[in-house]
Amino acid sequence: MKKLVNNPDVVVDEMIDGYLKAFPKLVEKVEGSGRALVAKQSLHGNGKVGIVIGGGSGHEPAFMGYIGRGMADGVAVGNIFASPPPQPIVEATEAVNQGNGVVYIYGNYAGDIMNFGMASDLADMEHDIKVESIIVRDDVASAPKREKEKRRGIAGEFFVTKVAGAASARGDDLSEVVRLTNKANESVRSMGVGLTPCALPQTGKPSFVLGENEMEIGLGHHGEPGVEKGPLQQADDVCDRLIDDILNDGDLKAGDDVAVLVNGLGSTTQMELFIMFRRVEQRLSEKQINIHRSYVGNYSTSMEMGGCSVTLMKVDEELKALIDAPAECPLYAQYE
Amino acid sequence: MKKLVNNPDVVVDEMIDGYLKAFPKLVEKVEGSGRALVAKQSLHGNGKVGIVIGGGSGHEPAFMGYIGRGMADGVAVGNIFASPPPQPIVEATEAVNQGNGVVYIYGNYAGDIMNFGMASDLADMEHDIKVESIIVRDDVASAPKREKEKRRGIAGEFFVTKVAGAASARGDDLSEVVRLTNKANESVRSMGVGLTPCALPQTGKPSFVLGENEMEIGLGHHGEPGVEKGPLQQADDVCDRLIDDILNDGDLKAGDDVAVLVNGLGSTTQMELFIMFRRVEQRLSEKQINIHRSYVGNYSTSMEMGGCSVTLMKVDEELKALIDAPAECPLYAQYE
Amino acid sequence: MNTTQLKQWLTELAAVIADNRDELSKLDQALGDGDHGINMHRGFQAVLSELPNIKEEDEPAALLQKVATILISKVGGASGPLYGTAFLRMSAACKGKQTLDDETMVVALKQAAEGIAQRGKAAPGEGTLLDVWSTVANEAKETGMDWNQLEASAREGMEATKDMVVKRGRGAILGEQSVGHIDPGAVSSYYLFKTLCNTMKAGE
Amino acid sequence: MNTTQLKQWLTELAAVIADNRDELSKLDQALGDGDHGINMHRGFQAVLSELPNIKEEDEPAALLQKVATILISKVGGASGPLYGTAFLRMSAACKGKQTLDDETMVVALKQAAEGIAQRGKAAPGEGTLLDVWSTVANEAKETGMDWNQLEASAREGMEATKDMVVKRGRGAILGEQSVGHIDPGAVSSYYLFKTLCNTMKAGE
Ligand SMILES: Nc1ncnc2c1ncn2[C@@H]1O[C@H](COP(=O)(O)OP(=O)(O)O)[C@@H](O)[C@H]1O
Ligand SMILES: Nc1ncnc2c1ncn2[C@@H]1O[C@H](COP(=O)(O)OP(=O)(O)O)[C@@H](O)[C@H]1O
Ligand SMILES: [Mg+2]
Ligand SMILES: [Mg+2]
Ligand SMILES: [Mg+2]
Ligand SMILES: [Mg+2]
């Protein structure tokens, strides 16, 4: 493990420091907080529903890169692969609250559930802020359909955040933002493959071990064990495995529209991601499923892990409008 | 080397195929061509000066990701680390030509110079298109100042392209686009460090060899040897080395404004890039050099190489306006 | 048990966690994301640096509450809220007492285990740190505060997780494949009780 | 030399490049970006698959021009335009002849070397493939088309690059450190002449 760091114990703080200095016009730290960041445009008091995201770090550009116009308003940044504690979550909540409620979006991990849960209790009890929580569970590899509530949240959280951010940006009220975000969350499915591990700066140990020519299907975004190890196959075959599992799990049919995200885990090149996307498009067009909009790149990484995930979100007219809405964040921007 | 590919001989074609299918509203292939791509908005016949970029592939999102509104109009995509031949360059030139001239921007490599040179002769002789070429030479590690004409082009090409694209988008004529692009090119300096190699899909061989704990200063963007190997240092020390060499080479002084790019080579995490940026900002603010705008991320990679580069471009009022102009490309977008 | 002993215990616990943090992270790699040692170490080092500010005459409940706050705010992840909740519940059970008698400690342990179960929506037998806490709490309730016995039951609770199918936390995804791995949180909890027993035995 | 011999030569050259592509790439790793074997292989395989379309009665110049076009459009990088230019110049020198006599070949080689020098803005002694082409062209001019002699001079030109400071292409950045490495383009050019000599000697 070779990393460009100073002291492994403070990598997250130094990262945040650099991030804030790189984008002083777009983001700032909540005063007095170390780990709660907000988008400057979210502090205008226009009465919008607040969107707070967060989780462990190590997934950059997620989550801190996704605060800004049309996306989330605030983010709580945890240590690497560790949910943030309640305090920065509450701080972000207070900062973005404009009196019309706040929505939390986070992945389905015990740590996040407990910490965001405690934070929402505190926000309610101590600050009288109404909080609704949406827990992302897009990873179809992580549990069978009948145990959907167990599934982990992975790259699909990008789409869920996009929908929530766009709905709140156009002025939808809390119940409408929640309805749409839940709909996005119900409609999104992902499946990933891991090729090479990442290493925590503090231990320097690889997060998992695979043979020279092995891949692992369904590997978690923090190196948690997946569902199946096997010899590395050609991109199209790997892609077929991912796509098949996603299609078998959902109810996509000819004529449906989807948003697609082919997400790199860190060290997998954009060239490989496009080769994977190419196959996704072939498979979907065979099934006459129409791609409404595509995202290909590192949207939610696991530090320098090698591998990728494929995410499909079924979109109807109202979700299409939200996916297409403009967004301007430090680490991601799109035009309509 | 583990890669998600099918046949190593056709990775570039499959990548292009995936890219075009991912962004059908933004980009298309020049009809009848395999390797010339254009931005759809560039085909509107508004009389703008055409901007054509290109080079070997393996640097994604450069160069193909940078065609679109406010950036380049066309791109010729070479094989991995190999300049494209003249034909796709000419095809892109013809496609984006609107009668007011075309500017080529490419890095200072023998292959690119010869191929773009032949292309510009052909464009002139066979198609009567006036072409001006701007050769990027930002890598201060690659030759001393007195041999500046030998320097390689690396990540700084992003800034040069941004300036050219913004100038041509607002309707500047050929001589003005060339003047501004040259000014950007004269004002931009970069310096990089390599930590881990990449491998060509066809050979599977690492592009260079470094010890477990070694780094290489000034390593080329294709794994070409650098200027100095040594033990891996802390991020701040590495950054100081890069910044010092850049500052010693240029004429930046207190009160100047710069655009900054901390560019990842492929597998270096955004966390590390922000830790590097943090130090860049510290060093510049010590010297009272003001950061006008910052870019931190994978803007020009060397496949999965580990390491990063730092680029500074001195900006006056006219360059600031061009750097700040909006841009909308498939793999990069910014708001004003 | 008084505040001095509590401080002794926490000091020793921080040291044992520090010494074993790589082992804890390694265990977490098999079932989770490989950071349990890092998380616990971060938390208990923060506790350690707070200890000099605690006076002999401060109530044990005050110290326990402080520990809870520190763990919750410094550890994050799953273990932060769980350990934090355990200390919070112990603090509540000890409120108003300068010295903790056996009865108080039995109640404190019981409520800590219940707190963990609630916070984690977990039950004993699901292969988590709760298996240590609930085994110890039950043992205390049944046979009283016999420190040798309690250490043995902590170890037993820890070792039992090896044969369990993990149902909570990151390891839950593994199903049957989680059998054969000791739960990292159970090991850190065992250290917690082992150092507690050491401290108390030394004071006897 | 006629079109049939040209085809024989190019067939053998494509095979030798295919067999040695890893070696060529490896040499390029020391001085450049490690792809010279890949580039040459891509180009000469494309040439190979064109050969069946070339008829015996086609002029050598037509085939040489076709090869030039294929190399320029398939190879890219630095070697594509350089090899392409060499074949283009040879084609020009051979125009109108059904069989190439020694005199024509001497001129063709001279013009090929000049073409490379112009295209690459290079001179002999700068540690590139030009060192092979210019050595061979000079030898041909001085002692005529003696194939054994020409192969020897090609080898000499190639080996001489080992002691040169590279002044052109990616290796130029290395300065003095480039000494000790044979230039990959010089090696592929040596193969070109070696196979040419083989073909011609076989026909004698
Ligand atoms: N829902 C839960 N209930 C009880 N214990 C849990 C639960 N989730 C996780 N744990 C405990 O937490 C430990 C993992 O802690 P840690 O690695 O620090 O956090 P994280 O899982 O967030 O990385 C597990 O070994 C297990 O003992
Ligand atoms: N300017 C030049 N003049 C002559 N020969 C050159 C020049 N630049 C490069 N070469 C030759 O090209 C070879 C490299 O070819 P190749 O690796 O295929 O292209 P690239 O350098 O673009 O990767 C070098 O070994 C050298 O012989
Ligand atoms: Mg964790
Ligand atoms: Mg090359
Ligand atoms: Mg863990
Ligand atoms: Mg090369």
PDB file of C-alpha atoms in Angstrom, chain A residues 178-297:
ATOM      1  CA  VAL A 178     -40.198  11.631   0.801  1.00  0.00           C
ATOM      2  CA  ARG A 179     -42.643  10.005  -1.585  1.00  0.00           C
ATOM      3  CA  LEU A 180     -40.375  10.578  -4.580  1.00  0.00           C
ATOM      4  CA  THR A 181     -37.216   9.578  -2.762  1.00  0.00           C
ATOM      5  CA  ASN A 182     -38.859   6.387  -1.585  1.00  0.00           C
ATOM      6  CA  LYS A 183     -39.986   5.692  -5.102  1.00  0.00           C
ATOM      7  CA  ALA A 184     -36.417   6.126  -6.362  1.00  0.00           C
ATOM      8  CA  ASN A 185     -35.200   3.895  -3.567  1.00  0.00           C
ATOM      9  CA  GLU A 186     -37.707   1.194  -4.473  1.00  0.00           C
ATOM     10  CA  SER A 187     -36.772   1.420  -8.140  1.00  0.00           C
ATOM     11  CA  VAL A 188     -32.998   1.192  -7.878  1.00  0.00           C
ATOM     12  CA  ARG A 189     -30.938  -1.967  -8.019  1.00  0.00           C
ATOM     13  CA  SER A 190     -27.184  -2.493  -8.161  1.00  0.00           C
ATOM     14  CA  MET A 191     -24.739  -5.328  -8.355  1.00  0.00           C
ATOM     15  CA  GLY A 192     -20.987  -5.180  -8.201  1.00  0.00           C
ATOM     16  CA  VAL A 193     -17.781  -7.082  -8.758  1.00  0.00           C
ATOM     17  CA  GLY A 194     -14.450  -6.704  -6.970  1.00  0.00           C
ATOM     18  CA  LEU A 195     -11.053  -7.373  -8.508  1.00  0.00           C
ATOM     19  CA  THR A 196      -8.429  -5.857  -6.231  1.00  0.00           C
ATOM     20  CA  PRO A 197      -8.569  -4.693  -2.618  1.00  0.00           C
ATOM     21  CA  CYS A 198      -8.147  -1.334  -0.992  1.00  0.00           C
ATOM     22  CA  ALA A 199      -6.246  -0.712   2.222  1.00  0.00           C
ATOM     23  CA  LEU A 200      -7.114   1.448   5.196  1.00  0.00           C
ATOM     24  CA  PRO A 201      -4.315   4.012   5.667  1.00  0.00           C
ATOM     25  CA  GLN A 202      -4.091   3.034   9.324  1.00  0.00           C
ATOM     26  CA  THR A 203      -3.616  -0.694   8.899  1.00  0.00           C
ATOM     27  CA  GLY A 204      -2.142  -0.814   5.406  1.00  0.00           C
ATOM     28  CA  LYS A 205      -3.734  -4.254   5.090  1.00  0.00           C
ATOM     29  CA  PRO A 206      -5.602  -5.240   1.947  1.00  0.00           C
ATOM     30  CA  SER A 207      -9.337  -5.312   2.599  1.00  0.00           C
ATOM     31  CA  PHE A 208      -9.671  -8.791   1.124  1.00  0.00           C
ATOM     32  CA  VAL A 209      -7.569 -11.341  -0.646  1.00  0.00           C
ATOM     33  CA  LEU A 210      -8.196 -12.645  -4.123  1.00  0.00           C
ATOM     34  CA  GLY A 211      -6.009 -14.808  -6.331  1.00  0.00           C
ATOM     35  CA  GLU A 212      -4.032 -13.377  -9.247  1.00  0.00           C
ATOM     36  CA  ASN A 213      -6.851 -14.215 -11.593  1.00  0.00           C
ATOM     37  CA  GLU A 214      -9.877 -14.111  -9.392  1.00  0.00           C
ATOM     38  CA  MET A 215     -12.836 -11.810  -9.078  1.00  0.00           C
ATOM     39  CA  GLU A 216     -15.537 -11.658  -6.438  1.00  0.00           C
ATOM     40  CA  ILE A 217     -19.150 -11.077  -7.347  1.00  0.00           C
ATOM     41  CA  GLY A 218     -21.214  -9.038  -4.923  1.00  0.00           C
ATOM     42  CA  LEU A 219     -18.270  -7.789  -2.919  1.00  0.00           C
ATOM     43  CA  GLY A 220     -19.256  -5.063  -0.456  1.00  0.00           C
ATOM     44  CA  HIS A 221     -18.262  -1.441  -0.827  1.00  0.00           C
ATOM     45  CA  HIS A 222     -16.014  -1.726   2.192  1.00  0.00           C
ATOM     46  CA  GLY A 223     -14.439  -5.011   1.214  1.00  0.00           C
ATOM     47  CA  GLU A 224     -17.075  -7.086   2.968  1.00  0.00           C
ATOM     48  CA  PRO A 225     -17.211 -10.585   1.562  1.00  0.00           C
ATOM     49  CA  GLY A 226     -19.306 -11.095  -1.569  1.00  0.00           C
ATOM     50  CA  VAL A 227     -21.419 -13.963  -2.783  1.00  0.00           C
ATOM     51  CA  GLU A 228     -19.094 -15.784  -5.122  1.00  0.00           C
ATOM     52  CA  LYS A 229     -15.414 -15.957  -5.963  1.00  0.00           C
ATOM     53  CA  GLY A 230     -14.340 -17.254  -9.312  1.00  0.00           C
ATOM     54  CA  PRO A 231     -11.891 -16.835 -12.145  1.00  0.00           C
ATOM     55  CA  LEU A 232     -11.866 -13.384 -13.736  1.00  0.00           C
ATOM     56  CA  GLN A 233     -13.984 -13.490 -16.856  1.00  0.00           C
ATOM     57  CA  GLN A 234     -14.260 -11.301 -19.899  1.00  0.00           C
ATOM     58  CA  ALA A 235     -15.984  -7.989 -19.329  1.00  0.00           C
ATOM     59  CA  ASP A 236     -19.102  -9.014 -21.234  1.00  0.00           C
ATOM     60  CA  ASP A 237     -19.526 -12.157 -19.166  1.00  0.00           C
ATOM     61  CA  VAL A 238     -18.997 -10.316 -15.918  1.00  0.00           C
ATOM     62  CA  CYS A 239     -21.479  -7.704 -17.063  1.00  0.00           C
ATOM     63  CA  ASP A 240     -24.025 -10.340 -18.012  1.00  0.00           C
ATOM     64  CA  ARG A 241     -23.809 -11.834 -14.558  1.00  0.00           C
ATOM     65  CA  LEU A 242     -24.434  -8.462 -12.936  1.00  0.00           C
ATOM     66  CA  ILE A 243     -27.216  -7.487 -15.339  1.00  0.00           C
ATOM     67  CA  ASP A 244     -28.947 -10.842 -15.092  1.00  0.00           C
ATOM     68  CA  ASP A 245     -29.059 -10.706 -11.325  1.00  0.00           C
ATOM     69  CA  ILE A 246     -30.451  -7.183 -11.445  1.00  0.00           C
ATOM     70  CA  LEU A 247     -33.057  -8.032 -14.080  1.00  0.00           C
ATOM     71  CA  ASN A 248     -34.108 -11.222 -12.319  1.00  0.00           C
ATOM     72  CA  ASP A 249     -34.631  -9.284  -9.140  1.00  0.00           C
ATOM     73  CA  GLY A 250     -36.733  -6.474 -10.569  1.00  0.00           C
ATOM     74  CA  ASP A 251     -39.704  -6.130 -12.815  1.00  0.00           C
ATOM     75  CA  LEU A 252     -38.218  -4.311 -15.785  1.00  0.00           C
ATOM     76  CA  LYS A 253     -39.954  -5.120 -19.042  1.00  0.00           C
ATOM     77  CA  ALA A 254     -39.888  -4.094 -22.687  1.00  0.00           C
ATOM     78  CA  GLY A 255     -40.767  -0.442 -23.086  1.00  0.00           C
ATOM     79  CA  ASP A 256     -39.547   0.581 -19.637  1.00  0.00           C
ATOM     80  CA  ASP A 257     -37.075   3.415 -19.154  1.00  0.00           C
ATOM     81  CA  VAL A 258     -34.060   3.269 -16.869  1.00  0.00           C
ATOM     82  CA  ALA A 259     -31.273   5.463 -15.634  1.00  0.00           C
ATOM     83  CA  VAL A 260     -27.952   3.588 -15.703  1.00  0.00           C
ATOM     84  CA  LEU A 261     -24.862   4.054 -13.594  1.00  0.00           C
ATOM     85  CA  VAL A 262     -21.690   2.087 -14.245  1.00  0.00           C
ATOM     86  CA  ASN A 263     -19.656   2.977 -11.208  1.00  0.00           C
ATOM     87  CA  GLY A 264     -15.931   2.457 -10.741  1.00  0.00           C
ATOM     88  CA  LEU A 265     -14.696   1.409  -7.318  1.00  0.00           C
ATOM     89  CA  GLY A 266     -11.472   3.363  -7.517  1.00  0.00           C
ATOM     90  CA  SER A 267      -8.697   1.955  -9.650  1.00  0.00           C
ATOM     91  CA  THR A 268     -10.729   0.554 -12.492  1.00  0.00           C
ATOM     92  CA  THR A 269     -10.211   2.706 -15.555  1.00  0.00           C
ATOM     93  CA  GLN A 270     -12.884   4.658 -17.350  1.00  0.00           C
ATOM     94  CA  MET A 271     -11.972   2.611 -20.403  1.00  0.00           C
ATOM     95  CA  GLU A 272     -13.072  -0.554 -18.625  1.00  0.00           C
ATOM     96  CA  LEU A 273     -16.213   1.149 -17.346  1.00  0.00           C
ATOM     97  CA  PHE A 274     -17.195   2.085 -20.893  1.00  0.00           C
ATOM     98  CA  ILE A 275     -16.542  -1.457 -22.050  1.00  0.00           C
ATOM     99  CA  MET A 276     -18.889  -2.592 -19.290  1.00  0.00           C
ATOM    100  CA  PHE A 277     -21.427   0.080 -20.194  1.00  0.00           C
ATOM    101  CA  ARG A 278     -21.329  -1.047 -23.811  1.00  0.00           C
ATOM    102  CA  ARG A 279     -22.492  -4.465 -22.740  1.00  0.00           C
ATOM    103  CA  VAL A 280     -25.148  -3.090 -20.407  1.00  0.00           C
ATOM    104  CA  GLU A 281     -26.560  -1.142 -23.333  1.00  0.00           C
ATOM    105  CA  GLN A 282     -26.511  -4.230 -25.570  1.00  0.00           C
ATOM    106  CA  ARG A 283     -28.358  -6.301 -23.005  1.00  0.00           C
ATOM    107  CA  LEU A 284     -30.942  -3.649 -22.295  1.00  0.00           C
ATOM    108  CA  SER A 285     -31.584  -2.933 -25.924  1.00  0.00           C
ATOM    109  CA  GLU A 286     -32.060  -6.668 -26.571  1.00  0.00           C
ATOM    110  CA  LYS A 287     -34.809  -6.511 -23.983  1.00  0.00           C
ATOM    111  CA  GLN A 288     -36.153  -3.259 -25.435  1.00  0.00           C
ATOM    112  CA  ILE A 289     -35.507  -1.437 -22.213  1.00  0.00           C
ATOM    113  CA  ASN A 290     -34.725   2.175 -23.024  1.00  0.00           C
ATOM    114  CA  ILE A 291     -31.809   3.990 -21.399  1.00  0.00           C
ATOM    115  CA  HIS A 292     -33.019   7.411 -20.390  1.00  0.00           C
ATOM    116  CA  ARG A 293     -29.762   8.783 -19.026  1.00  0.00           C
ATOM    117  CA  SER A 294     -26.342   7.296 -18.311  1.00  0.00           C
ATOM    118  CA  TYR A 295     -23.596   7.875 -15.798  1.00  0.00           C
ATOM    119  CA  VAL A 296     -20.213   6.224 -16.209  1.00  0.00           C
ATOM    120  CA  GLY A 297     -17.379   6.946 -13.812  1.00  0.00           C
TER     121      GLY A 297
END
